[in-house]
Amino acid sequence: MVTNPKLIGLTGGIGSGKSTVARLFEILGIPVYYADDRAKWLMNTDANLKKSIVEAFGTESYQEDGSLNREYLAQTVFGDPEKVKKINSLVHPAVAEDFKNWATSQTTPYVLKEAALIFETGGEEQLDKVINVSSPLRVRMARVLMRDPHRTEEQVNHIINQQLPDEIKNEKADFVIKNKNNMLLIPQVLAIHKTLIGEK
């Protein structure tokens, strides 16, 4: 009998370390769906999504070779909350459908969907459980500025302000991984892994 894997969300604010946590789960043999990467891929390859983006934001949304005009979209969309809402309303359903198809082809007890925005978009409703990677704000800021030298503190704050505060995400999440300098990640990941594998 083939049973579909449980769908587990993995989220956390920018700089919280969720990608590091995702890699630890991958080492344990758990497939991870990287929602942001897939969203970019779908925006370049999914004919219906491309058509919707062109209808909403104009033909300049794509280069002559058919690839996404990221610079144009960044300038046109991301400074305007209404346009951000619009592009999310096009991209998120396409990603949700893609994730569902991907998950049904996996054979592990559970799979992870790594996404920056889960609670913010109501995405938890399509998931069985959610893990939040929690980290102090100043630590996150320092990590991002070190990792992304092209970003300013102001830009990072802008991204942080689009995301729910950690306290709220921790309350909503089924599991919380604390990623502070003094808290080891591996034992926390192993404990959650054991719980999820044990659940029927």
Coordinates of C-alpha atoms in Angstrom, one line a residue:
M1 CA 0.0 0.0 0.0
V2 CA 1.4 3.4 -1.0
T3 CA 0.9 6.1 1.5
N4 CA 1.5 9.7 0.7
P5 CA 4.2 11.3 2.9
K6 CA 3.2 13.8 5.6
L7 CA 3.7 17.4 4.4
I8 CA 5.8 19.4 6.8
G9 CA 6.5 23.1 6.4
L10 CA 9.9 24.6 7.4
T11 CA 9.9 28.3 7.9
G12 CA 11.8 31.1 9.7
G13 CA 12.5 34.7 9.2
I14 CA 15.4 35.9 6.9
G15 CA 18.7 34.9 8.5
S16 CA 17.2 32.5 10.9
G17 CA 19.2 29.6 9.5
K18 CA 16.3 27.6 7.9
S19 CA 18.5 26.6 4.9
T20 CA 21.0 25.1 7.3
V21 CA 18.3 23.2 9.1
A22 CA 16.9 22.0 5.7
R23 CA 20.3 20.6 4.8
L24 CA 20.4 18.7 8.1
F25 CA 17.0 17.0 7.3
E26 CA 18.4 16.2 3.8
I27 CA 21.3 14.4 5.4
L28 CA 18.7 12.3 7.3
G29 CA 17.3 11.3 3.9
I30 CA 14.3 13.6 3.9
P31 CA 13.5 15.3 0.6
V32 CA 13.2 19.1 0.7
Y33 CA 11.2 21.3 -1.6
Y34 CA 12.8 24.7 -1.8
A35 CA 9.7 26.9 -2.5
D36 CA 11.5 30.1 -3.4
D37 CA 13.8 28.4 -5.9
R38 CA 10.9 26.5 -7.4
A39 CA 8.9 29.8 -7.6
K40 CA 11.7 31.3 -9.7
W41 CA 11.8 28.2 -11.9
L42 CA 8.0 28.2 -12.4
M43 CA 8.0 31.9 -13.3
N44 CA 10.5 31.1 -16.1
T45 CA 8.9 27.8 -17.3
D46 CA 5.2 27.6 -16.5
A47 CA 3.3 28.8 -19.5
N48 CA 0.1 29.7 -17.6
L49 CA 1.9 31.5 -14.9
K50 CA 4.0 33.5 -17.4
K51 CA 0.8 34.5 -19.2
S52 CA -0.8 35.7 -16.0
I53 CA 2.3 37.7 -15.0
V54 CA 2.4 39.4 -18.5
E55 CA -1.3 40.2 -18.2
A56 CA -0.8 41.7 -14.8
F57 CA 2.5 43.6 -15.2
G58 CA 3.1 43.9 -19.0
T59 CA 5.3 42.3 -21.6
E60 CA 8.4 43.9 -20.1
S61 CA 8.1 41.2 -17.3
Y62 CA 10.0 38.9 -19.6
Q63 CA 13.2 39.4 -21.7
E64 CA 13.2 38.7 -25.4
D65 CA 14.6 35.2 -24.8
G66 CA 11.5 34.4 -22.6
S67 CA 13.4 34.6 -19.3
L68 CA 12.0 36.6 -16.4
N69 CA 13.0 40.2 -16.3
R70 CA 13.9 40.3 -12.6
E71 CA 15.2 43.8 -12.7
Y72 CA 12.0 45.2 -14.1
L73 CA 9.8 43.2 -11.7
A74 CA 12.0 44.3 -8.7
Q75 CA 11.6 47.9 -9.7
T76 CA 7.9 47.7 -10.7
V77 CA 6.5 45.3 -8.2
F78 CA 8.4 45.1 -5.0
G79 CA 8.1 48.7 -3.9
D80 CA 4.3 48.5 -4.1
P81 CA 2.4 46.4 -1.5
E82 CA -0.6 46.0 -3.8
K83 CA 1.5 44.7 -6.6
V84 CA 3.4 42.4 -4.3
K85 CA 0.0 41.0 -3.2
K86 CA -1.0 40.5 -6.8
I87 CA 2.2 38.7 -7.9
N88 CA 2.0 36.5 -4.7
S89 CA -1.7 35.6 -5.6
L90 CA -0.4 34.3 -9.0
V91 CA 2.8 32.6 -7.9
H92 CA 1.7 31.0 -4.6
P93 CA -1.1 28.8 -6.1
A94 CA 1.3 27.6 -8.8
V95 CA 3.9 26.7 -6.2
A96 CA 1.3 24.9 -4.0
E97 CA 0.2 22.8 -7.0
D98 CA 3.8 22.0 -8.0
F99 CA 4.6 21.1 -4.4
K100 CA 1.6 18.7 -4.2
N101 CA 2.7 16.9 -7.4
W102 CA 6.3 16.7 -6.2
A103 CA 5.3 15.3 -2.8
T104 CA 3.2 12.5 -4.2
S105 CA 6.2 11.2 -6.0
Q106 CA 8.3 10.9 -2.8
T107 CA 8.4 7.7 -0.8
T108 CA 9.7 8.9 2.6
P109 CA 7.4 9.1 5.7
Y110 CA 7.4 12.9 5.4
V111 CA 8.7 15.7 3.2
L112 CA 9.7 19.3 3.9
K113 CA 8.5 22.4 2.2
E114 CA 11.1 25.1 2.9
A115 CA 9.5 28.6 2.5
A116 CA 10.1 32.0 4.0
L117 CA 6.3 32.8 4.0
I118 CA 4.0 30.0 5.3
F119 CA 1.9 31.6 8.0
E120 CA 1.8 34.9 6.2
T121 CA 0.1 33.3 3.2
G122 CA -2.1 30.8 5.0
G123 CA 0.1 28.0 3.6
E124 CA -0.1 26.0 6.8
E125 CA -3.6 25.0 5.8
Q126 CA -2.1 22.7 3.1
L127 CA 0.4 21.2 5.5
D128 CA 0.2 18.6 8.3
K129 CA 2.7 20.4 10.6
V130 CA 5.0 23.4 10.6
I131 CA 8.5 23.8 12.0
N132 CA 9.7 27.4 12.7
V133 CA 13.4 28.2 12.9
S134 CA 13.7 30.9 15.5
S135 CA 16.7 33.2 16.0
P136 CA 17.2 36.5 17.8
L137 CA 16.7 39.6 15.5
R138 CA 20.2 41.0 16.0
V139 CA 21.8 37.6 15.1
R140 CA 19.6 37.3 12.0
M141 CA 20.6 40.9 10.9
A142 CA 24.3 40.2 11.4
R143 CA 24.0 36.8 9.4
V144 CA 22.2 38.4 6.5
L145 CA 24.6 41.4 6.2
M146 CA 27.5 39.0 6.3
R147 CA 25.9 36.6 3.8
D148 CA 24.5 39.2 1.4
P149 CA 27.0 42.1 1.2
H150 CA 24.8 43.8 -1.5
R151 CA 22.0 44.4 1.0
T152 CA 21.8 47.3 3.4
E153 CA 20.4 47.2 6.9
E154 CA 17.4 49.2 5.7
Q155 CA 16.6 46.5 3.0
V156 CA 16.9 43.7 5.5
N157 CA 14.6 45.5 7.9
H158 CA 12.1 45.9 5.1
I159 CA 12.2 42.2 4.4
I160 CA 11.8 41.4 8.2
N161 CA 8.8 43.8 8.4
Q162 CA 7.0 41.7 5.6
Q163 CA 7.3 38.6 7.8
L164 CA 5.4 37.8 11.0
P165 CA 7.4 38.3 14.2
D166 CA 9.1 35.2 15.6
E167 CA 6.9 35.2 18.7
I168 CA 3.8 34.7 16.6
K169 CA 5.4 32.1 14.3
N170 CA 6.6 30.2 17.4
E171 CA 3.0 30.1 18.8
K172 CA 1.6 28.9 15.5
A173 CA 4.3 26.3 14.8
D174 CA 4.0 22.7 15.8
F175 CA 7.8 22.6 16.4
V176 CA 10.3 25.3 17.1
I177 CA 14.0 25.0 16.4
K178 CA 16.0 27.6 18.4
N179 CA 19.0 28.7 16.4
K180 CA 21.1 30.6 18.9
N181 CA 24.8 30.4 19.2
N182 CA 24.5 28.3 22.3
M183 CA 21.8 25.9 21.1
L184 CA 22.9 23.0 19.0
L185 CA 20.8 22.4 15.9
I186 CA 21.5 18.7 15.3
P187 CA 19.9 17.3 18.5
Q188 CA 16.8 19.5 17.9
V189 CA 16.5 18.3 14.3
L190 CA 17.0 14.6 15.3
A191 CA 14.3 14.9 18.0
I192 CA 11.7 16.3 15.5
H193 CA 12.8 13.7 12.9
K194 CA 12.2 10.9 15.4
T195 CA 8.7 12.3 16.3
L196 CA 7.7 12.7 12.7
I197 CA 8.8 9.2 11.7
G198 CA 7.0 7.8 14.7
E199 CA 3.7 9.4 13.9
K200 CA 1.4 7.4 11.7

